[in-house]
GROMACS .gro file of C-alpha atoms in nm:
model
  184
    1MET     CA    1   0.494  -2.751   0.008
    2SER     CA    2   0.377  -2.559   0.323
    3GLN     CA    3   0.175  -2.246   0.288
    4LYS     CA    4   0.340  -1.894   0.353
    5LYS     CA    5   0.159  -1.690   0.613
    6ILE     CA    6   0.102  -1.347   0.454
    7LEU     CA    7  -0.043  -1.035   0.652
    8ILE     CA    8  -0.206  -0.818   0.437
    9THR     CA    9  -0.217  -0.452   0.619
   10GLY     CA   10  -0.484  -0.207   0.490
   11ILE     CA   11  -0.734  -0.502   0.418
   12ALA     CA   12  -1.044  -0.255   0.441
   13GLY     CA   13  -0.878  -0.050   0.115
   14LEU     CA   14  -0.927  -0.122  -0.256
   15ILE     CA   15  -0.556  -0.258  -0.306
   16GLY     CA   16  -0.578  -0.464   0.007
   17ARG     CA   17  -0.924  -0.632  -0.093
   18LEU     CA   18  -0.785  -0.711  -0.443
   19SER     CA   19  -0.458  -0.843  -0.297
   20TRP     CA   20  -0.677  -1.073  -0.073
   21LYS     CA   21  -0.888  -1.178  -0.367
   22GLN     CA   22  -0.621  -1.273  -0.571
   23LEU     CA   23  -0.401  -1.445  -0.299
   24SER     CA   24  -0.684  -1.645  -0.174
   25ARG     CA   25  -0.721  -1.817  -0.502
   26TYR     CA   26  -0.415  -2.020  -0.382
   27PRO     CA   27  -0.519  -2.160  -0.042
   28GLU     CA   28  -0.258  -2.438  -0.100
   29LYS     CA   29  -0.014  -2.162  -0.119
   30TYR     CA   30  -0.093  -1.909   0.099
   31ASP     CA   31  -0.259  -1.864   0.457
   32LEU     CA   32  -0.383  -1.493   0.457
   33TYR     CA   33  -0.443  -1.270   0.744
   34GLY     CA   34  -0.536  -0.891   0.738
   35MET     CA   35  -0.497  -0.568   0.937
   36ASP     CA   36  -0.680  -0.252   0.957
   37ARG     CA   37  -0.843  -0.029   1.183
   38THR     CA   38  -1.198  -0.129   1.052
   39LEU     CA   39  -1.347  -0.418   0.862
   40GLU     CA   40  -1.567  -0.167   0.659
   41ARG     CA   41  -1.487  -0.108   0.316
   42SER     CA   42  -1.295   0.213   0.246
   43ARG     CA   43  -1.454   0.467   0.009
   44SER     CA   44  -1.186   0.386  -0.226
   45SER     CA   45  -1.285   0.002  -0.229
   46GLY     CA   46  -1.658   0.142  -0.353
   47ASN     CA   47  -1.841  -0.173  -0.493
   48TYR     CA   48  -1.569  -0.307  -0.676
   49LEU     CA   49  -1.530  -0.622  -0.458
   50GLU     CA   50  -1.933  -0.648  -0.347
   51LYS     CA   51  -1.885  -1.034  -0.286
   52ASP     CA   52  -1.563  -1.062  -0.137
   53SER     CA   53  -1.555  -1.206   0.198
   54ILE     CA   54  -1.268  -1.177   0.456
   55PRO     CA   55  -1.325  -1.383   0.787
   56PRO     CA   56  -1.325  -1.154   1.079
   57GLU     CA   57  -1.144  -1.394   1.255
   58ARG     CA   58  -0.848  -1.355   1.025
   59VAL     CA   59  -0.837  -0.989   1.059
   60THR     CA   60  -0.651  -0.805   1.344
   61LEU     CA   61  -0.842  -0.480   1.405
   62THR     CA   62  -0.587  -0.192   1.513
   63ASP     CA   63  -0.434   0.125   1.418
   64LEU     CA   64  -0.067   0.130   1.307
   65THR     CA   65   0.037   0.344   1.562
   66ASP     CA   66  -0.015   0.101   1.850
   67TYR     CA   67   0.309  -0.091   1.815
   68GLN     CA   68   0.208  -0.379   2.063
   69LYS     CA   69  -0.098  -0.496   1.833
   70VAL     CA   70   0.113  -0.432   1.538
   71LEU     CA   71   0.398  -0.682   1.665
   72GLN     CA   72   0.164  -0.933   1.776
   73ALA     CA   73  -0.014  -0.911   1.406
   74VAL     CA   74   0.306  -0.971   1.240
   75THR     CA   75   0.443  -1.212   1.469
   76GLY     CA   76   0.489  -1.558   1.317
   77MET     CA   77   0.415  -1.429   0.966
   78ASP     CA   78   0.645  -1.510   0.623
   79THR     CA   79   0.552  -1.198   0.461
   80VAL     CA   80   0.382  -0.857   0.539
   81ILE     CA   81   0.209  -0.679   0.240
   82GLN     CA   82   0.207  -0.324   0.356
   83LEU     CA   83  -0.087  -0.138   0.184
   84ALA     CA   84  -0.225   0.057   0.508
   85ALA     CA   85  -0.203   0.446   0.479
   86LEU     CA   86  -0.444   0.768   0.443
   87ALA     CA   87  -0.437   0.792   0.083
   88SER     CA   88  -0.615   1.117   0.014
   89PRO     CA   89  -0.423   1.412  -0.134
   90ILE     CA   90  -0.586   1.663   0.128
   91THR     CA   91  -0.522   1.461   0.436
   92PRO     CA   92  -0.382   1.715   0.684
   93TRP     CA   93   0.006   1.668   0.782
   94LYS     CA   94  -0.055   1.553   1.148
   95SER     CA   95  -0.293   1.279   1.032
   96LEU     CA   96  -0.017   1.170   0.779
   97LEU     CA   97   0.224   1.199   1.037
   98SER     CA   98   0.086   0.965   1.284
   99SER     CA   99  -0.059   0.696   1.004
  100ASN     CA  100   0.187   0.722   0.732
  101ILE     CA  101   0.520   0.787   0.906
  102ASP     CA  102   0.483   0.647   1.262
  103GLY     CA  103   0.242   0.381   1.180
  104LEU     CA  104   0.470   0.281   0.910
  105TYR     CA  105   0.775   0.278   1.102
  106ASN     CA  106   0.595   0.062   1.350
  107VAL     CA  107   0.538  -0.196   1.064
  108PHE     CA  108   0.897  -0.216   0.956
  109GLU     CA  109   1.017  -0.228   1.311
  110ALA     CA  110   0.786  -0.478   1.448
  111CYS     CA  111   0.863  -0.696   1.124
  112ARG     CA  112   1.238  -0.652   1.216
  113GLU     CA  113   1.184  -0.760   1.611
  114ALA     CA  114   0.960  -1.040   1.506
  115GLY     CA  115   1.192  -1.174   1.229
  116VAL     CA  116   0.951  -1.113   0.927
  117LYS     CA  117   1.194  -1.197   0.612
  118ARG     CA  118   0.984  -1.009   0.353
  119ILE     CA  119   0.796  -0.684   0.353
  120ILE     CA  120   0.607  -0.563   0.035
  121TYR     CA  121   0.569  -0.213   0.037
  122ALA     CA  122   0.340  -0.005  -0.204
  123SER     CA  123   0.423   0.310  -0.305
  124SER     CA  124   0.256   0.547  -0.501
  125ILE     CA  125   0.273   0.742  -0.828
  126ARG     CA  126   0.202   1.042  -0.606
  127VAL     CA  127   0.600   1.063  -0.547
  128SER     CA  128   0.641   1.164  -0.904
  129GLN     CA  129   0.295   1.353  -0.939
  130VAL     CA  130   0.421   1.654  -1.065
  131TYR     CA  131   0.596   1.526  -1.389
  132CYS     CA  132   0.215   1.422  -1.441
  133ASN     CA  133   0.049   1.771  -1.381
  134ARG     CA  134   0.084   1.925  -1.728
  135ILE     CA  135  -0.116   1.645  -1.921
  136LYS     CA  136  -0.415   1.454  -1.751
  137VAL     CA  137  -0.268   1.105  -1.794
  138HIS     CA  138  -0.599   0.942  -1.659
  139ARG     CA  139  -0.815   1.098  -1.917
  140LEU     CA  140  -0.584   1.002  -2.202
  141ILE     CA  141  -0.568   0.644  -2.099
  142ARG     CA  142  -0.945   0.606  -2.036
  143GLY     CA  143  -0.998   0.796  -2.396
  144ARG     CA  144  -0.744   0.515  -2.536
  145LYS     CA  145  -0.532   0.794  -2.662
  146SER     CA  146  -0.191   0.635  -2.563
  147ARG     CA  147  -0.008   0.790  -2.844
  148GLU     CA  148  -0.096   1.124  -2.721
  149ILE     CA  149   0.076   1.022  -2.397
  150LEU     CA  150   0.386   0.925  -2.562
  151LYS     CA  151   0.384   1.249  -2.753
  152ASN     CA  152   0.345   1.477  -2.467
  153PHE     CA  153   0.484   1.326  -2.178
  154LYS     CA  154   0.847   1.280  -2.063
  155MET     CA  155   0.910   0.917  -1.958
  156VAL     CA  156   1.051   0.939  -1.595
  157THR     CA  157   1.306   0.718  -1.517
  158HIS     CA  158   1.532   0.638  -1.221
  159LEU     CA  159   1.748   0.946  -1.310
  160ASP     CA  160   1.479   1.183  -1.231
  161PRO     CA  161   1.448   1.311  -0.871
  162PRO     CA  162   1.127   1.241  -0.707
  163ARG     CA  163   0.847   1.553  -0.748
  164PRO     CA  164   0.540   1.480  -0.500
  165ALA     CA  165   0.293   1.735  -0.547
  166GLU     CA  166   0.134   1.724  -0.178
  167ALA     CA  167   0.238   1.586   0.177
  168TYR     CA  168   0.100   1.230   0.103
  169GLY     CA  169   0.353   1.213  -0.168
  170VAL     CA  170   0.604   1.320   0.078
  171ALA     CA  171   0.485   1.056   0.315
  172LYS     CA  172   0.512   0.790   0.058
  173LEU     CA  173   0.881   0.904  -0.013
  174PHE     CA  174   0.939   0.830   0.339
  175GLY     CA  175   0.827   0.505   0.310
  176GLU     CA  176   1.022   0.419  -0.004
  177ASP     CA  177   1.354   0.536   0.229
  178LEU     CA  178   1.241   0.364   0.525
  179ALA     CA  179   1.224   0.045   0.324
  180ARG     CA  180   1.545   0.049   0.173
  181MET     CA  181   1.680   0.128   0.503
  182TYR     CA  182   1.539  -0.190   0.660
  183SER     CA  183   1.646  -0.378   0.345
  184ASP     CA  184   2.000  -0.265   0.384
   0.00000   0.00000   0.00000
């Protein structure tokens, strides 16, 4: 079986690094590459993966707004795992527009142009955050009080409309719709 070439965007972030760590366990299956603005760990990745090692020669350093570099990075890939984003709920709209809207569009369009057949797009709970605002779900989970979650929390289903609480959630909704458009 031949290796699948996989590009992970947002490789400096927590989920990007965790994805690299998991997939690198299967070198016979996956030929991994990364893309990010920097090789420095994001604040979100903290000390989780102190011993991880991503070879710098496997990483394209670029901003998602540079279409030509994004196109160059995705060319020849079988799969692109799209994790790159400015993820803070207090990120100003102009920054979200540049990275999370224009940059995301560049990734999908470059994949289309390069013939990449599979894009894995990671959305966020923030697209439905308003449903969770009344109770502190994280605290209940950490306190092992899952029964309280079930008692106090209406289960959100596919029939419930999105309810983002801030601009980051709105940008993630855009990503979901963009992914659906490219899929169709």
